[in-house]
PDB file of C-alpha atoms in Angstrom:
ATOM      1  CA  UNK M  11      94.349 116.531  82.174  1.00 84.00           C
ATOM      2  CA  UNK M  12      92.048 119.235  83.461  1.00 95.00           C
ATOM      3  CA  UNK M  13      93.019 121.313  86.660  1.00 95.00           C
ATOM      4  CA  UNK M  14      90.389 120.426  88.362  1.00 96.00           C
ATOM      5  CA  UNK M  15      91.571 116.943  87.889  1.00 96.00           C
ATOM      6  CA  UNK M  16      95.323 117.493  88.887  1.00 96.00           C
ATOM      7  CA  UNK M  17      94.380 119.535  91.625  1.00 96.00           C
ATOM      8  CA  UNK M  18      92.355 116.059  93.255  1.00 96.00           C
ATOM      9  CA  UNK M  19      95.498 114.207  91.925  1.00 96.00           C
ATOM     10  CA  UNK M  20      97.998 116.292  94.335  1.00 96.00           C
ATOM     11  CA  UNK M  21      95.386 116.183  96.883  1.00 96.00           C
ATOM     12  CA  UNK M  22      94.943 112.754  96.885  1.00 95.00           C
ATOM     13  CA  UNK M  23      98.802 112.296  96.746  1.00 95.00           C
ATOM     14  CA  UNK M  24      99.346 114.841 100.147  1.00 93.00           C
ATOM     15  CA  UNK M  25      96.844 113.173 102.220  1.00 92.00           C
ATOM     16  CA  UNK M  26      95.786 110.092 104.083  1.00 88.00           C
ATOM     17  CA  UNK M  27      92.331 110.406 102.743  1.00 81.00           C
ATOM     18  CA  UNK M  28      92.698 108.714  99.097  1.00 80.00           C
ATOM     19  CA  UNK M  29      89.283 107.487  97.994  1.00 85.00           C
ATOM     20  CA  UNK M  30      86.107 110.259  97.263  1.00 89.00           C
ATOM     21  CA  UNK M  31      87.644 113.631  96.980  1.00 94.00           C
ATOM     22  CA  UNK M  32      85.641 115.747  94.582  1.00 96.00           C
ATOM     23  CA  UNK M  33      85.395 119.448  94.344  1.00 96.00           C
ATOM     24  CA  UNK M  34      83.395 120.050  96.997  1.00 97.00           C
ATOM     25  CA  UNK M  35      85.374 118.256  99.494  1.00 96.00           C
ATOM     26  CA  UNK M  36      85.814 120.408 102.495  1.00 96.00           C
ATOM     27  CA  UNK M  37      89.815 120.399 102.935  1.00 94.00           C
ATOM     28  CA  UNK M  38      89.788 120.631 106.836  1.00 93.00           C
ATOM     29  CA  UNK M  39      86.652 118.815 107.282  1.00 94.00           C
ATOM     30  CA  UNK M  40      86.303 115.949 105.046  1.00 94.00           C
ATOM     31  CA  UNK M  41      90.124 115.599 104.487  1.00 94.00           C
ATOM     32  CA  UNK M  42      91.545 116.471 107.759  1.00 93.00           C
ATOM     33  CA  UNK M  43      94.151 118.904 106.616  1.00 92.00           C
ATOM     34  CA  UNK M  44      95.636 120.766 109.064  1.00 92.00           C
ATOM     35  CA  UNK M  45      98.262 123.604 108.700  1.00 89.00           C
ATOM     36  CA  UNK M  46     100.747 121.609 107.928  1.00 93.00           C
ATOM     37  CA  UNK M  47      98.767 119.025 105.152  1.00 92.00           C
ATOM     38  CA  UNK M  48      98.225 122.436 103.430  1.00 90.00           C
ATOM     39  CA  UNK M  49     101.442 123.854 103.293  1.00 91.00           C
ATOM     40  CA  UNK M  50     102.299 120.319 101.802  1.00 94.00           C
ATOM     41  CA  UNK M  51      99.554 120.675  99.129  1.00 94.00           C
ATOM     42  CA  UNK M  52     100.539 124.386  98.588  1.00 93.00           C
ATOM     43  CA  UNK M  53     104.407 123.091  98.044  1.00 95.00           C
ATOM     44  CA  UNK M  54     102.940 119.891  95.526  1.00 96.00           C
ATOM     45  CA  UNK M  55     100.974 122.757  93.854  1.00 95.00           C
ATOM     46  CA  UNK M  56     104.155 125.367  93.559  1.00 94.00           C
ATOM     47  CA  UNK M  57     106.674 122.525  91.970  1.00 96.00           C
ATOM     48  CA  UNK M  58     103.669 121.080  89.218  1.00 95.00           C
ATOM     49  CA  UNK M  59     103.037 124.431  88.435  1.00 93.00           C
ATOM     50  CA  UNK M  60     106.342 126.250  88.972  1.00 94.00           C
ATOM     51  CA  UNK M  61     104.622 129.147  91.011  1.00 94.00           C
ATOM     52  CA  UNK M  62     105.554 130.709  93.777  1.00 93.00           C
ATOM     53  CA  UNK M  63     102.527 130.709  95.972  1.00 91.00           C
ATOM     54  CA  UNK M  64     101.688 133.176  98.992  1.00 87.00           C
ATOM     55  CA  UNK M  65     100.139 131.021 101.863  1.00 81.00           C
ATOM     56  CA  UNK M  66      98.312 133.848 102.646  1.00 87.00           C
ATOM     57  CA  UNK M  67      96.357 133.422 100.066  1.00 87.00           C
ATOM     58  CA  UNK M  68      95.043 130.190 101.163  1.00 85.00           C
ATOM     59  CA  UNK M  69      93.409 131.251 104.140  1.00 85.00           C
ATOM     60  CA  UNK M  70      90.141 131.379 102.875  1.00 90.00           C
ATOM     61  CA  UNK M  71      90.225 128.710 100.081  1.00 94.00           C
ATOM     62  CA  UNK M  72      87.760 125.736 101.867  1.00 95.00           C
ATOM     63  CA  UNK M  73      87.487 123.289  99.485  1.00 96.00           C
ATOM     64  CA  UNK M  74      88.695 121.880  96.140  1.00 96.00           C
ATOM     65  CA  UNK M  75      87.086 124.093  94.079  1.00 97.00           C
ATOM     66  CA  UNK M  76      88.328 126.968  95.743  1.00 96.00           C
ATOM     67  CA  UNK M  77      91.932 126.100  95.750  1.00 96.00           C
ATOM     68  CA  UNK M  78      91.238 125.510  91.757  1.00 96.00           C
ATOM     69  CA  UNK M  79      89.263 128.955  91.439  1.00 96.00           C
ATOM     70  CA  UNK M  80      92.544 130.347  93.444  1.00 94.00           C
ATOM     71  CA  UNK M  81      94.869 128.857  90.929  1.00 95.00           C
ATOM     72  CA  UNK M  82      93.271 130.354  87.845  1.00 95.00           C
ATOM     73  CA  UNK M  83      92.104 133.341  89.463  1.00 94.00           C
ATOM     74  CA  UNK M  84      95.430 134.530  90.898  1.00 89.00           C
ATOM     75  CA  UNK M  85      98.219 132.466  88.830  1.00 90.00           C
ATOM     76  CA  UNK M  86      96.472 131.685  85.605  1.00 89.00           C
ATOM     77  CA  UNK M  87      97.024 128.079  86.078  1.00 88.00           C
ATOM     78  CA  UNK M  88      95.126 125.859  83.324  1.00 84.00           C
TER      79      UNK M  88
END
């Protein structure tokens, strides 16, 4: 399975909104994340991955995508 893919997947799994998340979905806007729905999807992402991820880091990631870019970008997740 592709990141992009399991990135949706633990999205999906750490929020209410389960239908029609894509890439560009906005994480606070379309999905309704707020502080703590992220650090959830942070933790999902840290334990599939076995990273250790700085929250900091998330601060400017807005949707999908971005969280994905983050993941290769930073922890050279595939």
């Amino acid at each position: 399975m592709k990141l992009e893919d399991q990135v949706m997947t633990i999205v999906r799994d750490n929020t209410e909104e389960k239908e029609g998340i894509t890439l560009a979905s906005d994480l606070r806007q379309d999905l309704r994340l707020d502080s703590f729905g992220t650090l959830m999807v942070i933790n999902a992402i840290e334990d599939a991955y076995g990273i250790a991820v700085d929250e900091t880091e998330f601060g400017p990631v807005r949707t999908v995508a971005d969280m994905v870019t983050l993941l290769r970008s930073k922890y050279h997740c595939q």
